[in-house]
Amino acid sequence: MPFDEKSAINLIAAQERSIAGIKNSYDYAQNPDVITEYPCVIHYIPRFTATPLAHYNVWNNELNFTSSLYVLPRQAQGGKWKYGENEVIPFGMKWRNKFQDSTVITNLLSQMGAKEFFLQSGDYGAGGLLQFAGVEWLGWTFLWNITAA
């Protein structure tokens, strides 16, 4: 599999779809116009770095991307977080359990041809990156870091 954005997102999406409670994790360039089925995960790549190494045209490429987990529309809970927290907060642990598993990490590394492929952080909240099509959602944003071998 090539070391590119499409491969990275599709590998992560496949793993995320296997997490209990997730209805969908969208593959590369398949994000919906409107969220009708949730919880779901949408991905985008806001940044990459390409560092030249000692030899001409040899690069250390790194992809950084974001997965946004949309669990509940905030308005569905009367605008109050406390009603949705019991449903939303456990997904942080589900992501850690999934992406700190040695088998999952080994598979991601080998399939992507990467020397690093890891979940860097997760943030719980509403709005901001968790706003989609004008709707505020309760959920998580997860940051990923992948470095080419």
mmCIF file of C-alpha atoms in Angstrom:
data_model
loop_
_atom_site.group_PDB
_atom_site.id
_atom_site.type_symbol
_atom_site.label_atom_id
_atom_site.label_comp_id
_atom_site.label_asym_id
_atom_site.label_seq_id
_atom_site.Cartn_x
_atom_site.Cartn_y
_atom_site.Cartn_z
ATOM 1 C CA MET A 1 0.000 0.000 0.000
ATOM 2 C CA PRO A 2 1.427 3.434 -0.844
ATOM 3 C CA PHE A 3 2.314 5.954 1.849
ATOM 4 C CA ASP A 4 -0.395 8.497 1.077
ATOM 5 C CA GLU A 5 -3.419 10.233 2.568
ATOM 6 C CA LYS A 6 -5.926 7.880 0.950
ATOM 7 C CA SER A 7 -4.275 4.749 2.349
ATOM 8 C CA ALA A 8 -3.946 6.247 5.834
ATOM 9 C CA ILE A 9 -7.585 7.308 6.079
ATOM 10 C CA ASN A 10 -8.909 4.034 4.656
ATOM 11 C CA LEU A 11 -6.835 1.969 7.113
ATOM 12 C CA ILE A 12 -8.002 4.024 10.095
ATOM 13 C CA ALA A 13 -11.625 4.055 8.904
ATOM 14 C CA ALA A 14 -11.653 0.262 8.641
ATOM 15 C CA GLN A 15 -10.415 -0.049 12.237
ATOM 16 C CA GLU A 16 -12.857 2.577 13.521
ATOM 17 C CA ARG A 17 -15.822 0.776 11.921
ATOM 18 C CA SER A 18 -14.998 -2.226 14.118
ATOM 19 C CA ILE A 19 -15.389 -0.216 17.357
ATOM 20 C CA ALA A 20 -18.610 -1.070 19.198
ATOM 21 C CA GLY A 21 -21.289 1.558 18.691
ATOM 22 C CA ILE A 22 -19.838 3.172 15.553
ATOM 23 C CA LYS A 23 -22.335 3.226 12.661
ATOM 24 C CA ASN A 24 -19.829 4.403 10.040
ATOM 25 C CA SER A 25 -16.320 5.726 9.555
ATOM 26 C CA TYR A 26 -16.074 7.280 6.117
ATOM 27 C CA ASP A 27 -13.305 6.312 3.730
ATOM 28 C CA TYR A 28 -11.116 8.807 1.877
ATOM 29 C CA ALA A 29 -13.144 11.473 0.002
ATOM 30 C CA GLN A 30 -16.448 9.825 0.982
ATOM 31 C CA ASN A 31 -17.559 12.294 3.653
ATOM 32 C CA PRO A 32 -21.321 12.955 3.598
ATOM 33 C CA ASP A 33 -23.074 16.268 2.978
ATOM 34 C CA VAL A 34 -25.324 15.690 5.996
ATOM 35 C CA ILE A 35 -24.961 13.275 8.906
ATOM 36 C CA THR A 36 -28.004 11.022 9.075
ATOM 37 C CA GLU A 37 -26.481 7.990 10.783
ATOM 38 C CA TYR A 38 -24.500 8.405 13.988
ATOM 39 C CA PRO A 39 -22.151 7.915 15.767
ATOM 40 C CA CYS A 40 -19.919 8.329 12.732
ATOM 41 C CA VAL A 41 -16.375 9.452 11.955
ATOM 42 C CA ILE A 42 -15.213 11.906 9.301
ATOM 43 C CA HIS A 43 -11.544 12.464 8.435
ATOM 44 C CA TYR A 44 -9.455 15.244 6.999
ATOM 45 C CA ILE A 45 -5.752 15.901 6.630
ATOM 46 C CA PRO A 46 -4.918 19.436 7.706
ATOM 47 C CA ARG A 47 -1.159 19.083 7.503
ATOM 48 C CA PHE A 48 1.889 17.154 6.360
ATOM 49 C CA THR A 49 5.602 17.718 6.786
ATOM 50 C CA ALA A 50 8.364 16.754 4.392
ATOM 51 C CA THR A 51 11.858 17.006 5.844
ATOM 52 C CA PRO A 52 14.814 16.558 3.479
ATOM 53 C CA LEU A 53 17.370 14.018 4.635
ATOM 54 C CA ALA A 54 21.116 14.001 3.967
ATOM 55 C CA HIS A 55 20.846 12.592 0.449
ATOM 56 C CA TYR A 56 19.381 14.447 -2.536
ATOM 57 C CA ASN A 57 15.642 13.777 -3.024
ATOM 58 C CA VAL A 58 15.317 11.575 0.068
ATOM 59 C CA TRP A 59 12.568 12.735 2.380
ATOM 60 C CA ASN A 60 11.116 11.991 5.774
ATOM 61 C CA ASN A 61 7.371 12.375 5.145
ATOM 62 C CA GLU A 62 4.884 12.720 7.961
ATOM 63 C CA LEU A 63 1.084 12.902 7.759
ATOM 64 C CA ASN A 64 -0.995 14.501 10.480
ATOM 65 C CA PHE A 65 -4.714 14.097 10.271
ATOM 66 C CA THR A 66 -7.879 14.474 12.271
ATOM 67 C CA SER A 67 -10.771 12.107 12.860
ATOM 68 C CA SER A 68 -13.935 13.808 14.085
ATOM 69 C CA LEU A 69 -16.342 11.496 15.899
ATOM 70 C CA TYR A 70 -19.906 12.825 15.826
ATOM 71 C CA VAL A 71 -21.917 11.057 18.534
ATOM 72 C CA LEU A 72 -25.021 13.177 19.237
ATOM 73 C CA PRO A 73 -26.387 16.451 17.909
ATOM 74 C CA ARG A 74 -26.199 18.886 20.807
ATOM 75 C CA GLN A 75 -29.726 20.168 20.132
ATOM 76 C CA ALA A 76 -31.101 16.633 20.565
ATOM 77 C CA GLN A 77 -30.073 16.871 24.210
ATOM 78 C CA GLY A 78 -31.762 20.219 24.794
ATOM 79 C CA GLY A 79 -28.395 21.937 24.397
ATOM 80 C CA LYS A 80 -27.181 20.431 27.677
ATOM 81 C CA TRP A 81 -24.006 18.407 27.791
ATOM 82 C CA LYS A 82 -24.886 16.421 30.897
ATOM 83 C CA TYR A 83 -27.519 14.407 29.037
ATOM 84 C CA GLY A 84 -25.101 13.288 26.366
ATOM 85 C CA GLU A 85 -21.962 12.723 28.405
ATOM 86 C CA ASN A 86 -22.846 9.153 29.343
ATOM 87 C CA GLU A 87 -23.056 8.269 25.656
ATOM 88 C CA VAL A 88 -20.120 10.338 24.418
ATOM 89 C CA ILE A 89 -17.313 10.093 26.985
ATOM 90 C CA PRO A 90 -16.793 6.288 26.766
ATOM 91 C CA PHE A 91 -15.640 6.598 23.161
ATOM 92 C CA GLY A 92 -12.319 8.070 24.346
ATOM 93 C CA MET A 93 -11.503 4.819 26.115
ATOM 94 C CA LYS A 94 -12.756 2.791 23.150
ATOM 95 C CA TRP A 95 -10.294 4.637 20.872
ATOM 96 C CA ARG A 96 -7.411 4.156 23.313
ATOM 97 C CA ASN A 97 -8.202 0.463 23.721
ATOM 98 C CA LYS A 98 -8.385 -0.052 19.965
ATOM 99 C CA PHE A 99 -5.360 1.977 18.898
ATOM 100 C CA GLN A 100 -3.044 1.004 21.751
ATOM 101 C CA ASP A 101 -3.474 -2.678 20.910
ATOM 102 C CA SER A 102 -0.202 -4.196 19.668
ATOM 103 C CA THR A 103 -1.902 -6.278 16.950
ATOM 104 C CA VAL A 104 -3.745 -3.256 15.545
ATOM 105 C CA ILE A 105 -0.585 -1.117 15.609
ATOM 106 C CA THR A 106 1.520 -3.852 13.957
ATOM 107 C CA ASN A 107 -1.076 -4.272 11.191
ATOM 108 C CA LEU A 108 -1.307 -0.522 10.567
ATOM 109 C CA LEU A 109 2.482 -0.157 10.443
ATOM 110 C CA SER A 110 2.980 -3.056 8.046
ATOM 111 C CA GLN A 111 0.044 -2.227 5.752
ATOM 112 C CA MET A 112 1.051 1.437 5.481
ATOM 113 C CA GLY A 113 4.796 0.849 5.300
ATOM 114 C CA ALA A 114 5.302 3.310 8.145
ATOM 115 C CA LYS A 115 7.763 3.527 11.012
ATOM 116 C CA GLU A 116 5.218 5.383 13.195
ATOM 117 C CA PHE A 117 1.440 5.162 13.058
ATOM 118 C CA PHE A 118 -0.224 6.298 16.217
ATOM 119 C CA LEU A 119 -3.157 8.025 17.844
ATOM 120 C CA GLN A 120 -1.607 11.212 19.196
ATOM 121 C CA SER A 121 -4.492 12.693 21.196
ATOM 122 C CA GLY A 122 -8.235 12.966 21.674
ATOM 123 C CA ASP A 123 -10.387 15.924 22.686
ATOM 124 C CA TYR A 124 -13.958 15.662 23.968
ATOM 125 C CA GLY A 125 -16.364 18.528 23.363
ATOM 126 C CA ALA A 126 -18.972 20.229 21.182
ATOM 127 C CA GLY A 127 -18.852 22.705 18.318
ATOM 128 C CA GLY A 128 -15.632 23.833 16.637
ATOM 129 C CA LEU A 129 -14.376 20.838 14.657
ATOM 130 C CA LEU A 130 -17.507 19.060 15.864
ATOM 131 C CA GLN A 131 -19.810 21.328 13.892
ATOM 132 C CA PHE A 132 -21.056 19.812 10.669
ATOM 133 C CA ALA A 133 -23.500 21.291 8.148
ATOM 134 C CA GLY A 134 -24.486 23.973 10.660
ATOM 135 C CA VAL A 135 -25.209 21.497 13.472
ATOM 136 C CA GLU A 136 -23.195 21.354 16.714
ATOM 137 C CA TRP A 137 -22.366 17.832 17.795
ATOM 138 C CA LEU A 138 -21.153 16.231 21.005
ATOM 139 C CA GLY A 139 -18.189 14.010 20.264
ATOM 140 C CA TRP A 140 -14.434 13.681 20.004
ATOM 141 C CA THR A 141 -11.645 14.860 17.759
ATOM 142 C CA PHE A 142 -8.690 12.509 17.450
ATOM 143 C CA LEU A 143 -5.291 13.525 16.088
ATOM 144 C CA TRP A 144 -3.098 11.027 14.217
ATOM 145 C CA ASN A 145 0.580 11.003 13.326
ATOM 146 C CA ILE A 146 2.042 8.749 10.629
ATOM 147 C CA THR A 147 5.702 8.759 9.583
ATOM 148 C CA ALA A 148 7.042 7.000 6.505
ATOM 149 C CA ALA A 149 9.546 4.177 6.968
#
